[in-house]
PDB file of C-alpha atoms in Angstrom:
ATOM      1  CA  UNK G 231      22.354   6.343  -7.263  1.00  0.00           C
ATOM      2  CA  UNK G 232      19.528   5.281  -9.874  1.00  0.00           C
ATOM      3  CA  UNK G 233      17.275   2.496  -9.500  1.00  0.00           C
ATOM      4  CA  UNK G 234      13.800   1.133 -10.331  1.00  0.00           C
ATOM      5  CA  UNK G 235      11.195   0.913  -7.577  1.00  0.00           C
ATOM      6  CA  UNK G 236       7.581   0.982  -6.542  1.00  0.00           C
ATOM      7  CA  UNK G 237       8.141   3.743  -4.143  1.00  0.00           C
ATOM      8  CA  UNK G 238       7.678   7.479  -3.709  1.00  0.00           C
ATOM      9  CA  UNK G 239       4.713   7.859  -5.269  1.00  0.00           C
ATOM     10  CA  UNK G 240       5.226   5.790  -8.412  1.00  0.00           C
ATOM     11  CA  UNK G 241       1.933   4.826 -10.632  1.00  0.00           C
ATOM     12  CA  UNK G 242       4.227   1.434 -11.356  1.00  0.00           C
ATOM     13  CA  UNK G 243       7.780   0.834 -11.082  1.00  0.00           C
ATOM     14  CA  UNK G 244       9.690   3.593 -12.192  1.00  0.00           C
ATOM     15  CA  UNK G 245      13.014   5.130 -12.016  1.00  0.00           C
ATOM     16  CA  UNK G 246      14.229   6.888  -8.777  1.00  0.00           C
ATOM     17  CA  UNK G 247      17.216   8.885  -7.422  1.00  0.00           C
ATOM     18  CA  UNK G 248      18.500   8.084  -3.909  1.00  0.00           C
ATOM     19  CA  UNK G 249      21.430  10.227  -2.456  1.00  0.00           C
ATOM     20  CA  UNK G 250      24.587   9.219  -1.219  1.00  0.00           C
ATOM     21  CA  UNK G 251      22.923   9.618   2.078  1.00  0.00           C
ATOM     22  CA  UNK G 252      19.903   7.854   1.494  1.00  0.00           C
ATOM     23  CA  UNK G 253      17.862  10.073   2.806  1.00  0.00           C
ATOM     24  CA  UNK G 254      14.484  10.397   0.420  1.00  0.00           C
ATOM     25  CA  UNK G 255      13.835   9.063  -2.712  1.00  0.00           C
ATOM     26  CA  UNK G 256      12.952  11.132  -6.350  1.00  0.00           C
ATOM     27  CA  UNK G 257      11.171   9.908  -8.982  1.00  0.00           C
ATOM     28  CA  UNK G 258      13.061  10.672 -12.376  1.00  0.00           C
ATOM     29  CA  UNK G 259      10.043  12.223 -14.799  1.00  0.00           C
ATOM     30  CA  UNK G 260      11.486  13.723 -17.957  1.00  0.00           C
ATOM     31  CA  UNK G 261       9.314  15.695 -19.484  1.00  0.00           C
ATOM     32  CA  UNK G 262       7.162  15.165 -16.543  1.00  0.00           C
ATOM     33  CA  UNK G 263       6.269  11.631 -17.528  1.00  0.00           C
ATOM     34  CA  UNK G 264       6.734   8.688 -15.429  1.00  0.00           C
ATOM     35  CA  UNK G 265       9.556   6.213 -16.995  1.00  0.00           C
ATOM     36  CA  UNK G 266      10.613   2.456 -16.150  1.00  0.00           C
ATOM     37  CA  UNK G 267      13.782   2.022 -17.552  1.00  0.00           C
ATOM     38  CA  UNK G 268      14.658  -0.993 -20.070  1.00  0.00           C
ATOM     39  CA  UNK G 269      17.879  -1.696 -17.895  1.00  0.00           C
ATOM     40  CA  UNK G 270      20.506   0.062 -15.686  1.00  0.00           C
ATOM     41  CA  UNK G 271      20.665   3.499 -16.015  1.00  0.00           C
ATOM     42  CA  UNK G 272      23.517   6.158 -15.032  1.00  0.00           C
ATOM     43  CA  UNK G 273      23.759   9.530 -13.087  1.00  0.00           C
ATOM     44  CA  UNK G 274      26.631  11.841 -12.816  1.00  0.00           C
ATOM     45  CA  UNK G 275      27.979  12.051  -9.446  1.00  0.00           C
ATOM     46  CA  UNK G 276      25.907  15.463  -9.184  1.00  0.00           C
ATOM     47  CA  UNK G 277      22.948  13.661 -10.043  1.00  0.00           C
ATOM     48  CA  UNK G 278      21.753  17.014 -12.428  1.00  0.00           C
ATOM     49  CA  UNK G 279      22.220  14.410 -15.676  1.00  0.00           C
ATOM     50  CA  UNK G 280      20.393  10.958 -16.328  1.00  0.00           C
ATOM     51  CA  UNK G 281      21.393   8.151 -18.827  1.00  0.00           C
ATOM     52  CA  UNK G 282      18.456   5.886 -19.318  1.00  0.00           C
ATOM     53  CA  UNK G 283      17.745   2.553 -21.689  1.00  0.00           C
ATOM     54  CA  UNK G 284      13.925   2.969 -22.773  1.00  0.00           C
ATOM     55  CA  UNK G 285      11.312   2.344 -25.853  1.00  0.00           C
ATOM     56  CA  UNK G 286      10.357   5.242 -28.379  1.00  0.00           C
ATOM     57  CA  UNK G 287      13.259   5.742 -30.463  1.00  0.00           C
ATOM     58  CA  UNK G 288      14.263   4.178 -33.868  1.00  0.00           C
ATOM     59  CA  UNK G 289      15.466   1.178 -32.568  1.00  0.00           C
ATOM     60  CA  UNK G 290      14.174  -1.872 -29.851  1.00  0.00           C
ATOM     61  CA  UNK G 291      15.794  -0.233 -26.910  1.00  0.00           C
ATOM     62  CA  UNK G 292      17.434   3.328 -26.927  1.00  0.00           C
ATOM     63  CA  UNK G 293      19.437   5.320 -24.726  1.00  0.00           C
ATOM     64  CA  UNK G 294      18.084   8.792 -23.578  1.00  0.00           C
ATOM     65  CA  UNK G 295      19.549  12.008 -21.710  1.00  0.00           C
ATOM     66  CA  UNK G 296      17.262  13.685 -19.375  1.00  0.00           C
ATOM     67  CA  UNK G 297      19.051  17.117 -17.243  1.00  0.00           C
ATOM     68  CA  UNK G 298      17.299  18.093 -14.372  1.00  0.00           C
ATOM     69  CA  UNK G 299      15.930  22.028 -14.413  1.00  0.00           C
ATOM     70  CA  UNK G 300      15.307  23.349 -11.322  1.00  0.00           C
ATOM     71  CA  UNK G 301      12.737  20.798  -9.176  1.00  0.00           C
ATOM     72  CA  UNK G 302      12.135  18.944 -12.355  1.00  0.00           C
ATOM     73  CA  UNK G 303      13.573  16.889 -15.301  1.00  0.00           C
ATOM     74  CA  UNK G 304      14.075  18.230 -18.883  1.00  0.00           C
ATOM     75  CA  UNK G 305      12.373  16.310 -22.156  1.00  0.00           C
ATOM     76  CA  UNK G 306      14.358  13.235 -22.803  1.00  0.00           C
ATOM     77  CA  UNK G 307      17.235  13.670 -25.472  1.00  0.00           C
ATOM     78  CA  UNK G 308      17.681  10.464 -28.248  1.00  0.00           C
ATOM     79  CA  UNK G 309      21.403   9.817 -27.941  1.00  0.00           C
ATOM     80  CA  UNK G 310      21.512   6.750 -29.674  1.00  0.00           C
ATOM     81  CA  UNK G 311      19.347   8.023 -32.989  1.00  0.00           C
ATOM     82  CA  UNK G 312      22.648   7.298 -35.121  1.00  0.00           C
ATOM     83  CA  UNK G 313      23.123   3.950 -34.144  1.00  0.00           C
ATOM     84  CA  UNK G 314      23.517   0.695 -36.373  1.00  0.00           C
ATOM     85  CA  UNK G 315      22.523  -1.442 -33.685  1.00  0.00           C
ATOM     86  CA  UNK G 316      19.327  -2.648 -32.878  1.00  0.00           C
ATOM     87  CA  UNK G 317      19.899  -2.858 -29.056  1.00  0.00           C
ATOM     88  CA  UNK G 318      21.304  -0.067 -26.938  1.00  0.00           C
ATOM     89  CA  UNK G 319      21.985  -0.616 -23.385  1.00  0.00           C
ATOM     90  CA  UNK G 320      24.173  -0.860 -20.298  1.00  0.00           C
ATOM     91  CA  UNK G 321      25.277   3.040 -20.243  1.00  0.00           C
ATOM     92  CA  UNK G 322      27.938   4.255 -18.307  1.00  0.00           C
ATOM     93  CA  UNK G 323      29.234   7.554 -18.124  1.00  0.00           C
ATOM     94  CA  UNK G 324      32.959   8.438 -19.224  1.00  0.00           C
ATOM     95  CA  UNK G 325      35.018  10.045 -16.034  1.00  0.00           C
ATOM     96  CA  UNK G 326      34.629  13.470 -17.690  1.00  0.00           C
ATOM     97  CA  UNK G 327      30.920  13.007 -18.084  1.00  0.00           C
ATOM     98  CA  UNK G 328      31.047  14.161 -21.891  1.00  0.00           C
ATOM     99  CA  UNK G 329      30.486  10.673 -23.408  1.00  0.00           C
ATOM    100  CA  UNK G 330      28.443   7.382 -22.937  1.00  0.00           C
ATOM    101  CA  UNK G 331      29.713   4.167 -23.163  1.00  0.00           C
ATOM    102  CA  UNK G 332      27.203   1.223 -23.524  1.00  0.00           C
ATOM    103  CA  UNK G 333      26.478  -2.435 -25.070  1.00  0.00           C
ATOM    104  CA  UNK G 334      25.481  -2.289 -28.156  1.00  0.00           C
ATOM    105  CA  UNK G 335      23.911  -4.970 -30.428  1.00  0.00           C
ATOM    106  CA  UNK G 336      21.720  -7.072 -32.775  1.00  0.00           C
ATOM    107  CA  UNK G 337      20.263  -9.092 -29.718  1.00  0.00           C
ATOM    108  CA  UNK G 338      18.516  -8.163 -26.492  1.00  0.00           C
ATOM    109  CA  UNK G 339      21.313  -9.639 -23.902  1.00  0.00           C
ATOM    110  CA  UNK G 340      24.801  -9.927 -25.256  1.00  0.00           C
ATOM    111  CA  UNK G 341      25.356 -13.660 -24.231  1.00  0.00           C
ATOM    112  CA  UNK G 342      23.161 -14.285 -27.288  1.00  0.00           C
ATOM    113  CA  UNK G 343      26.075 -13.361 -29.523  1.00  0.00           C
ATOM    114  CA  UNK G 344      27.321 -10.377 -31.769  1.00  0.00           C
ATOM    115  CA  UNK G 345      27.252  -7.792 -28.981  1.00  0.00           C
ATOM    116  CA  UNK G 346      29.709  -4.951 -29.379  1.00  0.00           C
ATOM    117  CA  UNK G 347      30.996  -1.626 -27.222  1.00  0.00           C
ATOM    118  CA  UNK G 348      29.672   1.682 -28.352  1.00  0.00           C
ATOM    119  CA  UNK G 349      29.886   5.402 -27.452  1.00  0.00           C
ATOM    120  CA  UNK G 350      27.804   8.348 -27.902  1.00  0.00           C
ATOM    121  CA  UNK G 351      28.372  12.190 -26.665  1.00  0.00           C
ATOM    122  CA  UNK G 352      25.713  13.240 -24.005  1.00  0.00           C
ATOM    123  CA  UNK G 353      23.751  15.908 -27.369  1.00  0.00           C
ATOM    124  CA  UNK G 354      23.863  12.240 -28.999  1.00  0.00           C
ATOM    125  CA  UNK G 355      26.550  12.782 -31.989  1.00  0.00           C
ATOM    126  CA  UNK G 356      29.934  11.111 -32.623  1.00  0.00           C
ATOM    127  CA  UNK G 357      28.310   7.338 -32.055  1.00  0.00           C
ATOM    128  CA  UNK G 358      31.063   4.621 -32.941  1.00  0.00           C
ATOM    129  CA  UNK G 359      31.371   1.378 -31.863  1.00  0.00           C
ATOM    130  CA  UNK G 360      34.622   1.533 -29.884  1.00  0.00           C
ATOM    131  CA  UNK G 361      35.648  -2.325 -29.858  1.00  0.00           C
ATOM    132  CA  UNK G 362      33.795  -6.173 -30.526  1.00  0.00           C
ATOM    133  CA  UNK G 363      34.764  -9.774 -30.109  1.00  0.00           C
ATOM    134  CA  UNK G 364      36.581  -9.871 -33.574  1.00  0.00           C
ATOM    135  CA  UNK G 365      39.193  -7.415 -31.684  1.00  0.00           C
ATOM    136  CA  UNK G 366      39.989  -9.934 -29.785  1.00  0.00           C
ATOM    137  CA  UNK G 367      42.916 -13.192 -29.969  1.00  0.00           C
ATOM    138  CA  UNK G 368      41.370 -16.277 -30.283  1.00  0.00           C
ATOM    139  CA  UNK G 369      38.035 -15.293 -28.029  1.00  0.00           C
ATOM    140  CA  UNK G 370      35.600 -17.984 -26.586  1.00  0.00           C
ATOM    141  CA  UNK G 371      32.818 -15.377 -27.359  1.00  0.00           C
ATOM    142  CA  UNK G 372      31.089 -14.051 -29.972  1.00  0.00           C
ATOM    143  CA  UNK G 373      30.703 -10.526 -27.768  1.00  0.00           C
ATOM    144  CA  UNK G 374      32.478  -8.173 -25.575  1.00  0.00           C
ATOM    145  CA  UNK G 375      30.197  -6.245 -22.460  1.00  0.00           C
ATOM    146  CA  UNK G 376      30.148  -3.806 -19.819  1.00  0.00           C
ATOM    147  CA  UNK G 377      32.785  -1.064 -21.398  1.00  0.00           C
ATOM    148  CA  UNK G 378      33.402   1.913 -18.364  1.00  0.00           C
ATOM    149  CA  UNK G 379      35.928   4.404 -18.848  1.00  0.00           C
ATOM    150  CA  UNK G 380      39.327   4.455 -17.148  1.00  0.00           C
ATOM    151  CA  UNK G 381      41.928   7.257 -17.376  1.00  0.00           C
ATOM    152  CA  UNK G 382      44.053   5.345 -19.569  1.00  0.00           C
ATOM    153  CA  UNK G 383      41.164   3.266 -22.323  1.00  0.00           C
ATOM    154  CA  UNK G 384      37.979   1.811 -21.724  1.00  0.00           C
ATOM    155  CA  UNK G 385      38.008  -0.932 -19.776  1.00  0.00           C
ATOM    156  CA  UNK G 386      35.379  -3.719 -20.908  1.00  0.00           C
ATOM    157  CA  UNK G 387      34.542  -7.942 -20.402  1.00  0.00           C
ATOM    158  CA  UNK G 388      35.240 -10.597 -22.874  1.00  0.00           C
ATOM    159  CA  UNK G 389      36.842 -14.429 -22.635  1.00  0.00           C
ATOM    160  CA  UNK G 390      40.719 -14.968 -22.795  1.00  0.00           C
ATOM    161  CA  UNK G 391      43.149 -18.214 -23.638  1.00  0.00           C
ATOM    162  CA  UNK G 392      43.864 -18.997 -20.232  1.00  0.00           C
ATOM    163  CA  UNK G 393      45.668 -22.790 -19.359  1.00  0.00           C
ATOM    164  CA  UNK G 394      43.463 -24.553 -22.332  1.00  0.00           C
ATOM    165  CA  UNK G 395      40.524 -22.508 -21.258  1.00  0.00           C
ATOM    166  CA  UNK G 396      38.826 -19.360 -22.007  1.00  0.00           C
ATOM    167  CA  UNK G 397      37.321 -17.939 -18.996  1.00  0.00           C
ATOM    168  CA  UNK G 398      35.891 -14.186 -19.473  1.00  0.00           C
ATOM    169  CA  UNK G 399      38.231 -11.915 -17.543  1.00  0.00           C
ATOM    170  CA  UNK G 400      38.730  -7.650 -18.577  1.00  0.00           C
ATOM    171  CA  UNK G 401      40.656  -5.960 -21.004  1.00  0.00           C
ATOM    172  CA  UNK G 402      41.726  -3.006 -21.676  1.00  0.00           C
ATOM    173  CA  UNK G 403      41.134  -0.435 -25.209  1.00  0.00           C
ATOM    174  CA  UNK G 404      44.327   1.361 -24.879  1.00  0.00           C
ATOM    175  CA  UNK G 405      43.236   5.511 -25.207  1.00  0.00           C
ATOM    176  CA  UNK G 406      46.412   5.919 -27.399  1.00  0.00           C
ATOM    177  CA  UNK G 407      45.270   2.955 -29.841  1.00  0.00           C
ATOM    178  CA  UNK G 408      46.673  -0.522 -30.327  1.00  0.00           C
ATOM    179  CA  UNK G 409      44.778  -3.479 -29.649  1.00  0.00           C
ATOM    180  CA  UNK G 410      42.827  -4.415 -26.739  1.00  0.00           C
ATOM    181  CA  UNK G 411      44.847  -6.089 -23.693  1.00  0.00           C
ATOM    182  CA  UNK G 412      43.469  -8.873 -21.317  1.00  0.00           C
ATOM    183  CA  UNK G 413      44.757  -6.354 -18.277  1.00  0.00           C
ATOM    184  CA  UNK G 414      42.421  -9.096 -15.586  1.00  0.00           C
ATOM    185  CA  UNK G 415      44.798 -12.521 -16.858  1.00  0.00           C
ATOM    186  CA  UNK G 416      45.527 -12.826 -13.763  1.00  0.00           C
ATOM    187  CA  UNK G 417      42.496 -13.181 -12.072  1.00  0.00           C
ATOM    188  CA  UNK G 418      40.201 -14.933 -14.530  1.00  0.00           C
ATOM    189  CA  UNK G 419      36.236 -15.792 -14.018  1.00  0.00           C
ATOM    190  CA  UNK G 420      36.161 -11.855 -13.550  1.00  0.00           C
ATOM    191  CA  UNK G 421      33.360  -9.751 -15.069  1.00  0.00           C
ATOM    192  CA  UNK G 422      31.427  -6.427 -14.888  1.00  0.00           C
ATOM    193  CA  UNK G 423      34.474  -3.978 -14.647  1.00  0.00           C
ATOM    194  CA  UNK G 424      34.427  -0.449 -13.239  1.00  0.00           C
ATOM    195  CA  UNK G 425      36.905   2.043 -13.768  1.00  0.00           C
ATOM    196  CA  UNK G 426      38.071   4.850 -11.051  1.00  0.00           C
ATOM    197  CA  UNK G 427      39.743   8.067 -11.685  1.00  0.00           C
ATOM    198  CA  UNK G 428      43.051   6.322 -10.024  1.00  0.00           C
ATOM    199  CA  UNK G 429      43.193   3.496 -12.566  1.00  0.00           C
ATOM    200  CA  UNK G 430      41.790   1.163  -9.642  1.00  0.00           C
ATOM    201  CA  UNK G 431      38.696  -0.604 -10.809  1.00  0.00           C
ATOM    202  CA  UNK G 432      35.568  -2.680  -9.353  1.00  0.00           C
ATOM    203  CA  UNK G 433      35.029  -5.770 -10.957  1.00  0.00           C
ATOM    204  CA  UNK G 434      33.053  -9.021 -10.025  1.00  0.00           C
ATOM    205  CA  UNK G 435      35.355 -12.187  -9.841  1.00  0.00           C
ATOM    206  CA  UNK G 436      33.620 -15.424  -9.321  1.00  0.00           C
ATOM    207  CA  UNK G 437      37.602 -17.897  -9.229  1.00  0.00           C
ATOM    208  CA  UNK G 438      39.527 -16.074  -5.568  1.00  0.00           C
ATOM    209  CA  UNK G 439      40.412 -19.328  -3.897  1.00  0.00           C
ATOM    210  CA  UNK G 440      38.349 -20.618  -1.670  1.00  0.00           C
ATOM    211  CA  UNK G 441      35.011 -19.264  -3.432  1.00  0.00           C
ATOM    212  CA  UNK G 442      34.020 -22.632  -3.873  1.00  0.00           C
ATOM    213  CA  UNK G 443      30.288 -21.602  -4.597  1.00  0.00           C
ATOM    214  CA  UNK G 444      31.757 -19.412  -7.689  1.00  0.00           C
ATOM    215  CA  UNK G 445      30.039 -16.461  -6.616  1.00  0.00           C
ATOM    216  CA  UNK G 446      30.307 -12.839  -8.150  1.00  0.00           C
ATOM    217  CA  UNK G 447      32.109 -11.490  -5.073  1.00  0.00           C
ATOM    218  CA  UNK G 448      32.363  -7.634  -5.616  1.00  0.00           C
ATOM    219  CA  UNK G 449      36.969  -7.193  -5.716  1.00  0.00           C
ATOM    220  CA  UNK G 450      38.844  -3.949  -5.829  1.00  0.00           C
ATOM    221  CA  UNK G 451      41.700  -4.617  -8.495  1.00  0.00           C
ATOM    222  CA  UNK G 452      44.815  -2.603  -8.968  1.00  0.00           C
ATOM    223  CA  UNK G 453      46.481  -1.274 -12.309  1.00  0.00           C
ATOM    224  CA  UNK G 454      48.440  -4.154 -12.494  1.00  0.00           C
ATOM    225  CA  UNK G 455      45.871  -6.189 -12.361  1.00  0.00           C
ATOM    226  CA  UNK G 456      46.286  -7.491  -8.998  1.00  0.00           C
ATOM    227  CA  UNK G 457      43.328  -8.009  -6.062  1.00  0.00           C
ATOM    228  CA  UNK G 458      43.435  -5.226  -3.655  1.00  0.00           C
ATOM    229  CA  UNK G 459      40.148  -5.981  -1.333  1.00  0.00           C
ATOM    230  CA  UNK G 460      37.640  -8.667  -1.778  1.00  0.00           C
ATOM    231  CA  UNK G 461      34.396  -6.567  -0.448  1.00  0.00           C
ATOM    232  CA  UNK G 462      31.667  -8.925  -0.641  1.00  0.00           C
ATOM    233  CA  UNK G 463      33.479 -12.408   0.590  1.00  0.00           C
ATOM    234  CA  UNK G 464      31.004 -15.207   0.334  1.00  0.00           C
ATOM    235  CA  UNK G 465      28.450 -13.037  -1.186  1.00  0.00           C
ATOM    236  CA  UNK G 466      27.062 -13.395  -4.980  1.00  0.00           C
ATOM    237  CA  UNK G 467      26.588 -10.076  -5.816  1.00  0.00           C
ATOM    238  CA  UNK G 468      24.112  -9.979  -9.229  1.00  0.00           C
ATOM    239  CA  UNK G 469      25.856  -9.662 -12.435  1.00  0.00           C
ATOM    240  CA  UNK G 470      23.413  -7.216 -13.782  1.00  0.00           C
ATOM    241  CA  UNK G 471      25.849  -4.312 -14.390  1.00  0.00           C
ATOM    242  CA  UNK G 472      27.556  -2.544 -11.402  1.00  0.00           C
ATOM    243  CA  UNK G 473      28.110   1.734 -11.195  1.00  0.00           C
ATOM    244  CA  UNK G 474      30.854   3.936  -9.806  1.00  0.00           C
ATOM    245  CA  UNK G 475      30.796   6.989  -8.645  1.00  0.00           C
ATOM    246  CA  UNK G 476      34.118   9.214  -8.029  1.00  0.00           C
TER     247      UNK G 476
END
């Protein structure tokens, strides 16, 4: 896993890999320069390959590929150089690891309006945006966030007609085209999905009854879009972006 810290030897906060074990930390230098990432990052599960948000490129914020080479890390790679947007962030890695998926947009935090779903391949060509709000029936808001892969579409967050309300819940890009599906109806205040090789995903769903607080309580959902395990009951977990591994 990737995240930014003030340990192992960092000059500031920078970004570090921990392993599934958590046994020592390892500060992530491409090029042999100390980095502090403009968001989350991502890691394939081998942890050889780094997708980082970060300053430099042609636009505010950028996404970068850094491959580690032995005992160190690789220059960084622009993957986002083709991009429209002004704003590249949020990456997550497709279940193959060929492809990034990310927020992409004219503002710095998609709330703000506009935001859309992109995706890159890891040598930065084919970018396309790969879905926005105007997709969507009759959406509250002006964006759509979060966009993982899933072995059937990318799976992303956005509001949905619920009951006289619009409550943000997930949907689903079909792979084989057609328009977007709200696949999380059923279970609505639910953000920050994460797909799984088994069509399972992670999400964070702030209505289960009985969550009276409305926290983002971390939920295992099935294909049918049904609650499997609630992991984190009575816990807000921080709706920064969560990360799977497989």
């Amino acid at each position: 896993m990737l995240l930014p810290t003030e340990r192992f030897g960092c000059a500031s906060e920078c970004l570090a890999l921990i392993p599934a074990d958590v046994s020592l930390g390892e500060v992530v230098r491409p090029g042999g320069i100390e980095i502090s990432p403009e968001g989350v990052a991502a890691v394939t599960a081998g942890g050889d390959l780094v997708i980082y948000p970060g300053q430099g490129g042609p636009h505010q914020v950028d996404l970068f590929a850094t491959r580690r080479v032995g005992t160190t890390w690789d220059a960084p790679v622009l993957l986002t150089n083709g991009s429209t947007y002004p704003y590249n962030n949020m990456p997550s890695l497709t279940l193959d690891d060929a492809r990034v998926l990310f927020d992409c947009g004219p503002m710095a935090y998609p709330e703000s309006g506009g935001n859309d779903a992109c995706e890159v391949a890891i040598d930065g060509s084919g970018f396309r945006r790969v879905v926005s709000a105007t997709s969507l029936p009759d959406p509250r808001n002006s964006y759509v966030q979060n966009p993982h892969d899933s072995p059937d579409g990318v799976l992303f967050e956005s509001s949905w007609p619920i009951g006289g309300e619009s409550p943000e819940t997930v949907w689903l890009l079909p792979a084989g085209g057609g328009l977007p599906m709200p696949i999380g109806r059923r279970l609505p205040n639910m953000v920050s999905p994460c797909g799984l090789a088994d069509g399972r995903f992670w999400a964070l769903w702030l209505g289960r009854p009985g969550n009276a607080g409305g926290g983002h309580e971390l939920t295992l959902v099935s294909r049918d879009g049904m609650t499997e395990t609630v992991l984190t009951p009575g816990i807000d977990v921080s709706d920064i972006g969560i990360g799977c591994s497989q």
